[in-house]
mmCIF file of C-alpha atoms in Angstrom:
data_model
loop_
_atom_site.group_PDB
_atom_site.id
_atom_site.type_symbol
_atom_site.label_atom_id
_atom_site.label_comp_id
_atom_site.label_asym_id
_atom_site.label_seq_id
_atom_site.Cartn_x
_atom_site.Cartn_y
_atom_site.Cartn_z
ATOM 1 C CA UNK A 1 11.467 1.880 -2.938
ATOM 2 C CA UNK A 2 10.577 2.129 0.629
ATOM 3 C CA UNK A 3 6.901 4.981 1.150
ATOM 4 C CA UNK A 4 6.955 5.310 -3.132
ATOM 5 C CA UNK A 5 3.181 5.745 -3.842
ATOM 6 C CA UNK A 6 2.797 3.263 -6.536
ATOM 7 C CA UNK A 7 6.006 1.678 -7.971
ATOM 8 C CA UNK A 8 6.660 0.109 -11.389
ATOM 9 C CA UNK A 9 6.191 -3.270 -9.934
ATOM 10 C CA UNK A 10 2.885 -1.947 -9.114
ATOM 11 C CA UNK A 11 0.907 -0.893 -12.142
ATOM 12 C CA UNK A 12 -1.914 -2.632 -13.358
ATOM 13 C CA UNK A 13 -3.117 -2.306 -17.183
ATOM 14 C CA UNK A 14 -6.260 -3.236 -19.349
ATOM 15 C CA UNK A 15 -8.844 -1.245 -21.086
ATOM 16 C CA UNK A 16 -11.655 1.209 -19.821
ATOM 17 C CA UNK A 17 -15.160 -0.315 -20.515
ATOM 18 C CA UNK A 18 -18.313 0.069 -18.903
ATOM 19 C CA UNK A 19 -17.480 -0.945 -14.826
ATOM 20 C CA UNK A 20 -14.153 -0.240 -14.784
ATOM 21 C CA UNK A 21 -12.653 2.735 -12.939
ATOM 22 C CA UNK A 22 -8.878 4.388 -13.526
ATOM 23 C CA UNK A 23 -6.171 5.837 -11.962
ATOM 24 C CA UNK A 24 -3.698 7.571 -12.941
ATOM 25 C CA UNK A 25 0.291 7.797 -10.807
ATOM 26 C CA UNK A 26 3.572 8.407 -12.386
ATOM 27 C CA UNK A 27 2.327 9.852 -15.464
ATOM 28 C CA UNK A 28 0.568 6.647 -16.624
ATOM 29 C CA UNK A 29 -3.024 5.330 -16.543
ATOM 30 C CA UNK A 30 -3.686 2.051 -14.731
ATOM 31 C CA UNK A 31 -7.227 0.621 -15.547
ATOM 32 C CA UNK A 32 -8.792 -1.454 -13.101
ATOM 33 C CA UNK A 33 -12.632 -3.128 -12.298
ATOM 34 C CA UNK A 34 -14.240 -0.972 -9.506
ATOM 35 C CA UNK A 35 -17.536 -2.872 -8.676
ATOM 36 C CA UNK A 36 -20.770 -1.282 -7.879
ATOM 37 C CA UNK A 37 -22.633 -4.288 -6.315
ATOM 38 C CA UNK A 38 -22.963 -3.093 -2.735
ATOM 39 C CA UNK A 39 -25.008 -0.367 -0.903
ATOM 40 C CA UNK A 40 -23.223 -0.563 2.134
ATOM 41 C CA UNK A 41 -19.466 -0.998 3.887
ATOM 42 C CA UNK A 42 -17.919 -4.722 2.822
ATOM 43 C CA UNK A 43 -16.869 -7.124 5.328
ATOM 44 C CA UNK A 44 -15.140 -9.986 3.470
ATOM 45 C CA UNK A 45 -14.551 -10.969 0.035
ATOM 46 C CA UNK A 46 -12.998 -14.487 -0.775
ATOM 47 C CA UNK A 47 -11.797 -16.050 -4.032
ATOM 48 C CA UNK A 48 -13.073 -19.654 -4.832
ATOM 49 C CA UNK A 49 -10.174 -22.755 -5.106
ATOM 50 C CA UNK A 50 -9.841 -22.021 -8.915
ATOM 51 C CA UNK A 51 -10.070 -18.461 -8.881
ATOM 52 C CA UNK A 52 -12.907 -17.702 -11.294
ATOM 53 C CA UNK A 53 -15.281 -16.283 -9.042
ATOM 54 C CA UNK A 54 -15.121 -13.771 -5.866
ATOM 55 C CA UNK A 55 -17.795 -13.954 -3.416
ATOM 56 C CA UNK A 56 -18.313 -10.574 -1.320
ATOM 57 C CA UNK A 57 -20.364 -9.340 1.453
ATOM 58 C CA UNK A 58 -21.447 -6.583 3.300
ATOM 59 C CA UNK A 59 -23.583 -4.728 5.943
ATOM 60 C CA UNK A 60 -26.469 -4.300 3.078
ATOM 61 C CA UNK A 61 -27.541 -8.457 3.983
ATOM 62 C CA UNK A 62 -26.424 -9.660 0.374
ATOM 63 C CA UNK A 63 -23.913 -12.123 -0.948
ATOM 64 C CA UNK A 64 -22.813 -11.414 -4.661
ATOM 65 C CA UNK A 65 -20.556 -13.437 -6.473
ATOM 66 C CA UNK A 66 -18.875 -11.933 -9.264
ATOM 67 C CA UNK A 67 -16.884 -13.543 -12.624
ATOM 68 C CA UNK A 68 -13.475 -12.494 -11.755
ATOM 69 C CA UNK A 69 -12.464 -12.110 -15.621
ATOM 70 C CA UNK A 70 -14.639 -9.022 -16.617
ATOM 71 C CA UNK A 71 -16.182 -8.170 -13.265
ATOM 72 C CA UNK A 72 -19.528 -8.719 -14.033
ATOM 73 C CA UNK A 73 -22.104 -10.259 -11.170
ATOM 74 C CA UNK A 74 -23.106 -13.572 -11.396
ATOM 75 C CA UNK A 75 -25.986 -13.522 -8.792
ATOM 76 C CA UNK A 76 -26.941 -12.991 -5.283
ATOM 77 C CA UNK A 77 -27.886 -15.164 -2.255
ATOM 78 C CA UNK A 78 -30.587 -13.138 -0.944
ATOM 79 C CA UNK A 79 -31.765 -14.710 2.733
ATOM 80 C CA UNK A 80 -30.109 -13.178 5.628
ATOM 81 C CA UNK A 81 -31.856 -9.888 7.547
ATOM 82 C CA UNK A 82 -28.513 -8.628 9.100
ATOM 83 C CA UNK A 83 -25.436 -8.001 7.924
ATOM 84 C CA UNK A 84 -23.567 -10.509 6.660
ATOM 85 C CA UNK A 85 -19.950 -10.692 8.574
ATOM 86 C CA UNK A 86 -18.250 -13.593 6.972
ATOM 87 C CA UNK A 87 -18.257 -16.031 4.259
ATOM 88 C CA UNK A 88 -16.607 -18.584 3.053
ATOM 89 C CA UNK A 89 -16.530 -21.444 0.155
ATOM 90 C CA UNK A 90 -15.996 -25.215 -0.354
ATOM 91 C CA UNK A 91 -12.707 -26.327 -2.763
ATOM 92 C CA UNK A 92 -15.148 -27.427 -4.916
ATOM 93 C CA UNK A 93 -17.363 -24.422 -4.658
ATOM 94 C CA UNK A 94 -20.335 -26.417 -4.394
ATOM 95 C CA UNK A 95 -20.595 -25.152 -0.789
ATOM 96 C CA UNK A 96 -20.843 -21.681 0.744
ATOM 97 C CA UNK A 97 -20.977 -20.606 4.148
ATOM 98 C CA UNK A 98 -22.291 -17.356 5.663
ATOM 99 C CA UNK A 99 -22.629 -16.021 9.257
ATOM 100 C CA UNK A 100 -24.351 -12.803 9.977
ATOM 101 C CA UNK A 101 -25.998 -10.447 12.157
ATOM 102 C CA UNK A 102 -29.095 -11.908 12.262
ATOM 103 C CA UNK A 103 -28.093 -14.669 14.633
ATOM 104 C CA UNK A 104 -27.750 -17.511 11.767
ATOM 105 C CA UNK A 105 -25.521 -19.373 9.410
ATOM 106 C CA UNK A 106 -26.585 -20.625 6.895
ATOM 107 C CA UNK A 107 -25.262 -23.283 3.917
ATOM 108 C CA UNK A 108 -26.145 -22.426 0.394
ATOM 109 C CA UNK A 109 -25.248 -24.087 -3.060
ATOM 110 C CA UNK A 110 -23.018 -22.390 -4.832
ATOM 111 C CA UNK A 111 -24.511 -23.024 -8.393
ATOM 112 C CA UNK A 112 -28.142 -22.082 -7.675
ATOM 113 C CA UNK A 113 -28.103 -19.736 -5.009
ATOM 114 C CA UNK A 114 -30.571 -21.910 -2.773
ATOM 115 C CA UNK A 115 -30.011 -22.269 0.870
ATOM 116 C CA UNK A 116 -29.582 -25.302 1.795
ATOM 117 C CA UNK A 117 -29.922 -25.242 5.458
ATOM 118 C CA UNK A 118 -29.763 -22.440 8.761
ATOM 119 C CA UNK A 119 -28.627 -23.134 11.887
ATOM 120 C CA UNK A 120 -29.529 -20.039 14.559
ATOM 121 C CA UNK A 121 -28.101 -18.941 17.633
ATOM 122 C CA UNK A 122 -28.333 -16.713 20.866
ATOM 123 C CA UNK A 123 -26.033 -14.107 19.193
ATOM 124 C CA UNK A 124 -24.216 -12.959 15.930
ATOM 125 C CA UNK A 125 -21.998 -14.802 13.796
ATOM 126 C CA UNK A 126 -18.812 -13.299 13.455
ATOM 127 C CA UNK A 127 -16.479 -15.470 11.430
ATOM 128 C CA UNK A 128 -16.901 -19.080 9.724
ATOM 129 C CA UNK A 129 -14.272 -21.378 7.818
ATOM 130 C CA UNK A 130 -14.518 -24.509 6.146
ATOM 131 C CA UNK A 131 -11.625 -27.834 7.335
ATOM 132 C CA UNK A 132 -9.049 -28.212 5.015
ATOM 133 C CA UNK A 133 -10.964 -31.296 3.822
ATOM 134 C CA UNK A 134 -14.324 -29.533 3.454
ATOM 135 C CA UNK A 135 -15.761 -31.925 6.063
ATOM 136 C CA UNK A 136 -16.721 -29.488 9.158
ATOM 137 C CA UNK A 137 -16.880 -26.060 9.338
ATOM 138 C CA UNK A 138 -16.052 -23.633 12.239
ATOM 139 C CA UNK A 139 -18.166 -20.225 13.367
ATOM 140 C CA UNK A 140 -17.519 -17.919 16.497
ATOM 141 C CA UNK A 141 -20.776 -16.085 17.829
ATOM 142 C CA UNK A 142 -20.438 -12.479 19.473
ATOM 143 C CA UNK A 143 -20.370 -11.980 23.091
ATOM 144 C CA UNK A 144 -23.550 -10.363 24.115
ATOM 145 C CA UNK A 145 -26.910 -10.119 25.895
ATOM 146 C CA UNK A 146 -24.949 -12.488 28.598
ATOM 147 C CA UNK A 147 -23.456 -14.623 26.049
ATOM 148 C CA UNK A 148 -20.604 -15.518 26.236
ATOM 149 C CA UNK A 149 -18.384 -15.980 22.878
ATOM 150 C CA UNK A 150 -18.637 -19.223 21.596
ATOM 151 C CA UNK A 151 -16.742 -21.575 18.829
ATOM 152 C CA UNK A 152 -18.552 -24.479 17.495
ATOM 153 C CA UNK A 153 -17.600 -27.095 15.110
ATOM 154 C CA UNK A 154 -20.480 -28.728 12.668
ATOM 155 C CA UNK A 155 -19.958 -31.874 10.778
ATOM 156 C CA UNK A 156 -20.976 -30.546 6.390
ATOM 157 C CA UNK A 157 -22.815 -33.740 5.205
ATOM 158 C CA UNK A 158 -21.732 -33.998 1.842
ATOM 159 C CA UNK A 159 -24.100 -36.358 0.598
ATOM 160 C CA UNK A 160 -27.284 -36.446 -0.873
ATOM 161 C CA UNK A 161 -28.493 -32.759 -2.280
ATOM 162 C CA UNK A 162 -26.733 -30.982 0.767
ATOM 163 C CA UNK A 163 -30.018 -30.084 2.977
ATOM 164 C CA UNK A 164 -29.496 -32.782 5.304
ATOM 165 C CA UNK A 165 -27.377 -30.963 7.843
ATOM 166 C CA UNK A 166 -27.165 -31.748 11.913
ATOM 167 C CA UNK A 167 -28.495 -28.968 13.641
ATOM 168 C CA UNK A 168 -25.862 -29.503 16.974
ATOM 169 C CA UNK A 169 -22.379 -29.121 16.895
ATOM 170 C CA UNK A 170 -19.968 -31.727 17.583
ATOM 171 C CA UNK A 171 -18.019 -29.509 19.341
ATOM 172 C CA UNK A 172 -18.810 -26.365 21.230
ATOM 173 C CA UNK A 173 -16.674 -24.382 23.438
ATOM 174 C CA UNK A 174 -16.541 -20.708 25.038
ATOM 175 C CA UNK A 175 -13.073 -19.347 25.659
ATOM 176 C CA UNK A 176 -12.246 -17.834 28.767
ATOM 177 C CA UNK A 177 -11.086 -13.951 28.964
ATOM 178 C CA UNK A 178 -10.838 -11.751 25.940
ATOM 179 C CA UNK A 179 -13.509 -12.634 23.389
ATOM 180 C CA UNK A 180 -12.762 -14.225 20.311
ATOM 181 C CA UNK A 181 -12.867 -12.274 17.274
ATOM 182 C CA UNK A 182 -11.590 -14.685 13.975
ATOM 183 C CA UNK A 183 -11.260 -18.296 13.851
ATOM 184 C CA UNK A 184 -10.071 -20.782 11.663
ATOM 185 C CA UNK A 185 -8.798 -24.703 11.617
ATOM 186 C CA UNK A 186 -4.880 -24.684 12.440
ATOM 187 C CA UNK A 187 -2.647 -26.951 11.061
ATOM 188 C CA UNK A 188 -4.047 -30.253 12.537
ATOM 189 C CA UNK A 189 -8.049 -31.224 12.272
ATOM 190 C CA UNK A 190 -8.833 -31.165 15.851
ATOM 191 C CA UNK A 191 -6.929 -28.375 16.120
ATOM 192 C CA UNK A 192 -8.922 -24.494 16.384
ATOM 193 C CA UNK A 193 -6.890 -21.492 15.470
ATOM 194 C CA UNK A 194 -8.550 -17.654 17.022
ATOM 195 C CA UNK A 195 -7.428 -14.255 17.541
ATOM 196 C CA UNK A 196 -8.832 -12.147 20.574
ATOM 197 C CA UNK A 197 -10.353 -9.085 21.230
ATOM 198 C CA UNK A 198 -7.351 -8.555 23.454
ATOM 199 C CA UNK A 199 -4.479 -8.740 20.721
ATOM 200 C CA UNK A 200 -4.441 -12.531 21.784
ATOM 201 C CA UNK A 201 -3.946 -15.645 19.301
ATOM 202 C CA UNK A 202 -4.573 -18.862 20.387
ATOM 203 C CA UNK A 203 -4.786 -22.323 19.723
ATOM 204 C CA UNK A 204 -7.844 -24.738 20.978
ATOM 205 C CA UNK A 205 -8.453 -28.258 20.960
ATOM 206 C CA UNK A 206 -11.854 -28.780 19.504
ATOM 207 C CA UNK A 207 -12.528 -31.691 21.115
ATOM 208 C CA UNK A 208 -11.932 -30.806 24.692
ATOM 209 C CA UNK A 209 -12.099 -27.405 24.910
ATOM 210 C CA UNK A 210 -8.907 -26.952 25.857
ATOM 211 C CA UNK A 211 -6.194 -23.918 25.144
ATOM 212 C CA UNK A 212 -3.164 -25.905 23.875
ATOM 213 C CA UNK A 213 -1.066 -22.608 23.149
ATOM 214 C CA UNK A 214 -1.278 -18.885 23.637
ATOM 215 C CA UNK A 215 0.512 -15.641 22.564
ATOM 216 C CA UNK A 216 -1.145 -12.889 24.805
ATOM 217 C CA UNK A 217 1.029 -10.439 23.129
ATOM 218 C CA UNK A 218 0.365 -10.729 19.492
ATOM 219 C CA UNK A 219 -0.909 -7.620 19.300
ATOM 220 C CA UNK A 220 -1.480 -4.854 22.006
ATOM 221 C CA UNK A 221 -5.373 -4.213 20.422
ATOM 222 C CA UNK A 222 -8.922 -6.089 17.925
ATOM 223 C CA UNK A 223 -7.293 -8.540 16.166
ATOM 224 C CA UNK A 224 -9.398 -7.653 13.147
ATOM 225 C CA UNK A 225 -8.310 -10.588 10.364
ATOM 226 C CA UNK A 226 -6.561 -13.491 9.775
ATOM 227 C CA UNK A 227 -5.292 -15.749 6.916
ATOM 228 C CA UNK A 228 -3.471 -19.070 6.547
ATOM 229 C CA UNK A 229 -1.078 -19.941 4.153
ATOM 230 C CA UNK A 230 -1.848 -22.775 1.694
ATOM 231 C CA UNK A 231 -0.233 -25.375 3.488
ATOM 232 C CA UNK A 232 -1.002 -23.960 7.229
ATOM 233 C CA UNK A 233 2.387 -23.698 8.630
ATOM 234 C CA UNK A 234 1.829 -19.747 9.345
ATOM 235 C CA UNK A 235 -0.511 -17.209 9.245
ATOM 236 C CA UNK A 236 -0.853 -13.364 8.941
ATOM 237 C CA UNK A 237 -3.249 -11.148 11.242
ATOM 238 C CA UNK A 238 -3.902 -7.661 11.241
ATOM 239 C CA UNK A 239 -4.779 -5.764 14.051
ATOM 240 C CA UNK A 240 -6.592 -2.296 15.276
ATOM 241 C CA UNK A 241 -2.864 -2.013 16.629
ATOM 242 C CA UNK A 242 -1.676 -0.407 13.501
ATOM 243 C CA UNK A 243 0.348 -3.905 13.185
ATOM 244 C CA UNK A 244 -0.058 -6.867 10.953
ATOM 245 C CA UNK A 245 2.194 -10.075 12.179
ATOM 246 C CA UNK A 246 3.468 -13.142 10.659
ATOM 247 C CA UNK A 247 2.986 -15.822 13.346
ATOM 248 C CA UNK A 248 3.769 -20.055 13.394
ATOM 249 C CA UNK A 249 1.012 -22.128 13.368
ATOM 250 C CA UNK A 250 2.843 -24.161 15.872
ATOM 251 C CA UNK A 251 4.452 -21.896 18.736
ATOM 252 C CA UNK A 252 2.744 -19.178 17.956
ATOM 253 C CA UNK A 253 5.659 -17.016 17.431
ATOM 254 C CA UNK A 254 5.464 -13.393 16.122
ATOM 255 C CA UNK A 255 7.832 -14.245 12.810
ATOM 256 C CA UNK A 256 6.990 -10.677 11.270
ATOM 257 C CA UNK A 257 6.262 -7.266 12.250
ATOM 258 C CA UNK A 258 4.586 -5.080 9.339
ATOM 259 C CA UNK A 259 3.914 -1.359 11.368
ATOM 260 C CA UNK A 260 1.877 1.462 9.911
ATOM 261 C CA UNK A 261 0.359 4.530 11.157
ATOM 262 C CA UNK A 262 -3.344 3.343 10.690
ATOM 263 C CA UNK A 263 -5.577 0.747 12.116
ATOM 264 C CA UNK A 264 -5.825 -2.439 10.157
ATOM 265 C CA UNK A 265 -8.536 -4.149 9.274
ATOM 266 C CA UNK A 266 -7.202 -6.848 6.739
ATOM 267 C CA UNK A 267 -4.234 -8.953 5.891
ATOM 268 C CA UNK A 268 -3.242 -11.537 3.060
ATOM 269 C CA UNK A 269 -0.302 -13.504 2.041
ATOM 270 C CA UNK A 270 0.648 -13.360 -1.748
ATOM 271 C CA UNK A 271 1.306 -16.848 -3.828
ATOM 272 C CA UNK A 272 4.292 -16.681 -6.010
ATOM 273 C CA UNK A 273 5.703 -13.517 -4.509
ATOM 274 C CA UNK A 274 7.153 -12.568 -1.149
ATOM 275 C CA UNK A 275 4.933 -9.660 -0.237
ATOM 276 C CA UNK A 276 2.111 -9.075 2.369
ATOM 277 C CA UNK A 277 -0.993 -7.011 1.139
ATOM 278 C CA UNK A 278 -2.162 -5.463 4.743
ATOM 279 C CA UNK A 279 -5.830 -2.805 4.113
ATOM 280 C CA UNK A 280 -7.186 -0.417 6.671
ATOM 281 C CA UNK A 281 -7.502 3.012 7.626
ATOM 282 C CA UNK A 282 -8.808 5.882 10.212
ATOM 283 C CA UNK A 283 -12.450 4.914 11.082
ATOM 284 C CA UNK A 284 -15.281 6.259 8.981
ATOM 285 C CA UNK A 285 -16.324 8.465 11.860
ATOM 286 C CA UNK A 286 -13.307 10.265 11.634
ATOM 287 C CA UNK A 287 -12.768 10.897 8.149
ATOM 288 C CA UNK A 288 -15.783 13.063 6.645
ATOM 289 C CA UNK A 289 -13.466 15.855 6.540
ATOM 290 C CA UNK A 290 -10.120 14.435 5.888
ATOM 291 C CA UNK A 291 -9.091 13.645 2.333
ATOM 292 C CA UNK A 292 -7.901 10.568 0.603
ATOM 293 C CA UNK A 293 -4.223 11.153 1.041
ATOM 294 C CA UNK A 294 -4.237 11.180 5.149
ATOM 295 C CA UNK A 295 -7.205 8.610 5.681
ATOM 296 C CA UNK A 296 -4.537 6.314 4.222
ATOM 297 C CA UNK A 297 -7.167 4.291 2.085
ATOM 298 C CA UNK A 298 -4.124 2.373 0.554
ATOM 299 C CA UNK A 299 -3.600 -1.793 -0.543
ATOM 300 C CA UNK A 300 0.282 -1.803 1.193
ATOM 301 C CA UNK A 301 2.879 -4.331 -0.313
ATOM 302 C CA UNK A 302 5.223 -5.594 2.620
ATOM 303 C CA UNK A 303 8.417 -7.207 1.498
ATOM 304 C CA UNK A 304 7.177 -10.663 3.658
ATOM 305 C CA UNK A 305 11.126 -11.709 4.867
ATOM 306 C CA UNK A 306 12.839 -8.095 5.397
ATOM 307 C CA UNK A 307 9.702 -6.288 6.565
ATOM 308 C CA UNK A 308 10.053 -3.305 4.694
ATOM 309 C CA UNK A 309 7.025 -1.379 2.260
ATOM 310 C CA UNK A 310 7.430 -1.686 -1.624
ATOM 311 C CA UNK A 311 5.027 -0.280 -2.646
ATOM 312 C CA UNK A 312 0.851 1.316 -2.030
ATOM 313 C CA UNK A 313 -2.020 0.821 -4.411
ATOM 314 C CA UNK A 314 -4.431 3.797 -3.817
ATOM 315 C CA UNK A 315 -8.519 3.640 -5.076
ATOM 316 C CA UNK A 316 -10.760 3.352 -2.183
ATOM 317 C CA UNK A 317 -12.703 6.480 -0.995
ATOM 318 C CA UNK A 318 -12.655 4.993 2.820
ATOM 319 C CA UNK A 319 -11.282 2.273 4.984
ATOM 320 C CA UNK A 320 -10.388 -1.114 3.181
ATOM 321 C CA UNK A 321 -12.471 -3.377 5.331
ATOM 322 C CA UNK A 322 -11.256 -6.191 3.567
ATOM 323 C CA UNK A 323 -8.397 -7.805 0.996
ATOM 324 C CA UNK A 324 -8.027 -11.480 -0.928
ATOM 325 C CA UNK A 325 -5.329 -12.569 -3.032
ATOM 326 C CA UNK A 326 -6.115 -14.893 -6.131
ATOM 327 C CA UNK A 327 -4.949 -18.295 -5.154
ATOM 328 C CA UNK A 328 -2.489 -18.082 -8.572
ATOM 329 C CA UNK A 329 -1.131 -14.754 -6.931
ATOM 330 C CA UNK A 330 -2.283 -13.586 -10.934
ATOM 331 C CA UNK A 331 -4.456 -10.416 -9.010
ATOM 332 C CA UNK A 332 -5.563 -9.107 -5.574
ATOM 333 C CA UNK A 333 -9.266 -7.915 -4.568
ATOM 334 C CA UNK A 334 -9.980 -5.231 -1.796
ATOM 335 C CA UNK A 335 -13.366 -3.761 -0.186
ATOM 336 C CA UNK A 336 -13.693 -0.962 1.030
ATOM 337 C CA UNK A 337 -16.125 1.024 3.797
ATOM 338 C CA UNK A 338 -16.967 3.180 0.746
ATOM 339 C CA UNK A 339 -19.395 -0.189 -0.803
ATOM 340 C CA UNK A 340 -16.472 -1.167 -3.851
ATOM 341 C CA UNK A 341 -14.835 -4.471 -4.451
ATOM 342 C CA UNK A 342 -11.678 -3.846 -6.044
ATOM 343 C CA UNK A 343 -9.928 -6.403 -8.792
ATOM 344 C CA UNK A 344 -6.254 -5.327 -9.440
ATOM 345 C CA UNK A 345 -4.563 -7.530 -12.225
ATOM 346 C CA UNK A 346 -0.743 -7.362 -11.815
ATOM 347 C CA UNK A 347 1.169 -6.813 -15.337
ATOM 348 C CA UNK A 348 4.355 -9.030 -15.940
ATOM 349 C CA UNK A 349 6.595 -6.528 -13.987
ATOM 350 C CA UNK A 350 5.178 -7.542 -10.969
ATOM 351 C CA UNK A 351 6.627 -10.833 -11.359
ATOM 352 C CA UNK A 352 10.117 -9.904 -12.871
ATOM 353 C CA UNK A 353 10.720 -7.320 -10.286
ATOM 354 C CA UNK A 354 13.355 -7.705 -7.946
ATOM 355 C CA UNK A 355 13.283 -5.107 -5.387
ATOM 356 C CA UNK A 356 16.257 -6.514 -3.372
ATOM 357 C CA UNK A 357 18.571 -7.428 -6.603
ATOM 358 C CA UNK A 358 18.874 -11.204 -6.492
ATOM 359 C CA UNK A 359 17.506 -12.523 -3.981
ATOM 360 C CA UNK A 360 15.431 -14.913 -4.325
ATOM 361 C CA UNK A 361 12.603 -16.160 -1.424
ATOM 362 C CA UNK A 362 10.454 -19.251 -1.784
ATOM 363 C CA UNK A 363 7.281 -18.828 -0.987
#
């Protein structure tokens, strides 16, 4: 099944209704939601803990969240005046987090769309996560205007309506050599996980400052993404490299190699199934005259333990800038440079598939 364009174990089903796009592979239609809700390239969608809502942004300065059943928009948290890089959301979705251009982050509630509080900075925000327990959250500003790239670590009070937020961190740090690009928490609280402008990944304590452990060979180029599993033992990047790597939490180790022929901007791990979803494609600069086919604007399935492709999910008319898997593993999201969010629902024979006879991987 290795390079087949979009294999049985691929096709998604439903019914075309105002919002929803199709196409067609193999002879059969495939129906699935193509959102409009964008006027410019996405940078990051993320799912909620219970999967009914996706949250997206993009270089237009909005936040939508959508209703992840029938694709239609819930609202919009309208307050930044750059683009908005990075978001992400509480297990309880009461909280949301956003970093952007415009030199802030900012803490809204969920429900209402009201921000709750801003913190600002010298420079850009490029990525922010939430702890695992929802208690702090983590951002990494650009390096620029004689900045230097900096993580910080902010304490979420919890209590109270939410607007009573400390406006210093209670950590801060600036990484020597190759800037940071993505962060996240690593498998322990005190415990900061980043990849590097360089190709780097690396592993910070919080508290001191200090590099605890290093791959400077991840990747050879932008580490563009990164995503934990569930329970934090590894992690997937993607990289401008053409590469996207499984590495341990713990050593660091490259565990997984996933090569294409296409920068990569975006990487996920699937629940329930052993695949990798990796997004990219040539850069929008260089694609005005090349068509859909070679820009490779495809979702790629990776067989996660023997590292070969099952399968490609075409759709987007530019670079996928950005992919999310539903936490039940039920349906994947992508967004693209072209201003569409994506929803793919897999049918059953994307769970009774067996591309390698028998074998069977737990997750």
């Amino acid at each position: 099944m290795r390079g087949s364009e979009f294999p049985e174990i691929m096709t998604f089903r439903g019914s075309p209704s105002q919002g929803l796009s199709h196409s067609e592979s193999n002879g059969e239609q495939s129906f699935l939601v193509g959102w409009i809700g964008h006027e410019r390239s996405l940078t990051q969608i993320r799912y909620n803990a219970e999967g009914d809502l996706l949250f997206s942004v993009s270089k237009d300065q909005l936040i939508n969240v959508w209703y992840t059943h029938n694709g239609e928009r819930l609202g919009t948290y309208d307050g930044h005046n750059g683009t908005v890089w990075t978001i992400d959301i509480d297990a309880d979705t009461r909280f949301l987090i956003s970093g952007s251009a415009d030199n802030t982050m900012k803490l809204w509630e969920c429900a209402t769309g009201k921000c709750l509080y801003t913190w600002e900075f010298p420079t850009a925000v490029k990525r922010v996560a939430f702890s695992e327990d929802d208690s702090q959250v983590v951002c990494v500003t650009e390096q620029r205007m004689g900045h230097s790239s900096t993580i910080r670590v902010f304490d979420i009070n919890r209590e109270g309506d939410g607007t009573n937020q400390s406006e210093e961190p209670v950590y801060k740090f600036s990484p020597i050599g190759s800037k940071a690009t993505v962060v996240a928490f690593a498998h322990e609280p005190h415990l900061i996980l980043t990849g590097h402008e360089s190709g780097k990944v690396a592993v910070w304590d919080a508290k001191s400052g200090d590099e605890v452990n290093s791959n400077e060979h991840a990747h050879r180029d932008v580490v563009t993404d990164l995503q934990l599993h569930p329970d934090r033992s590894y992690f997937i990047t993607s990289s401008k490299d053409k590469t996207a790597r499984l590495h341990d939490t713990k050593s660091l180790a490259v565990l997984k190699t996933f090569p294409t022929e296409t920068p990569l901007n975006s990487a996920a791990i699937a629940p329930l199934r052993p695949y990798i979803l990796i997004g990219g494609g040539q850069e929008a600069m260089s694609v005005t005259t090349t068509s859909l086919r070679q820009g490779k604007f495809e979702t790629r399935f990776w067989h996660k333990i023997f590292e070969e492709e099952v399968g490609r999910v075409k759709g987007h008319f530019g670079p996928i800038n950005t992919i999310a898997v539903h936490p039940s593993g039920k349906s994947y999201a992508s967004g693209g440079e072209d201003g569409f969010v994506r929803l793919h629902h897999f049918d059953d024979s994307y769970f009774k598939s067996k591309p390698y006879g028998d074998v069977e991987i737990d997750d």
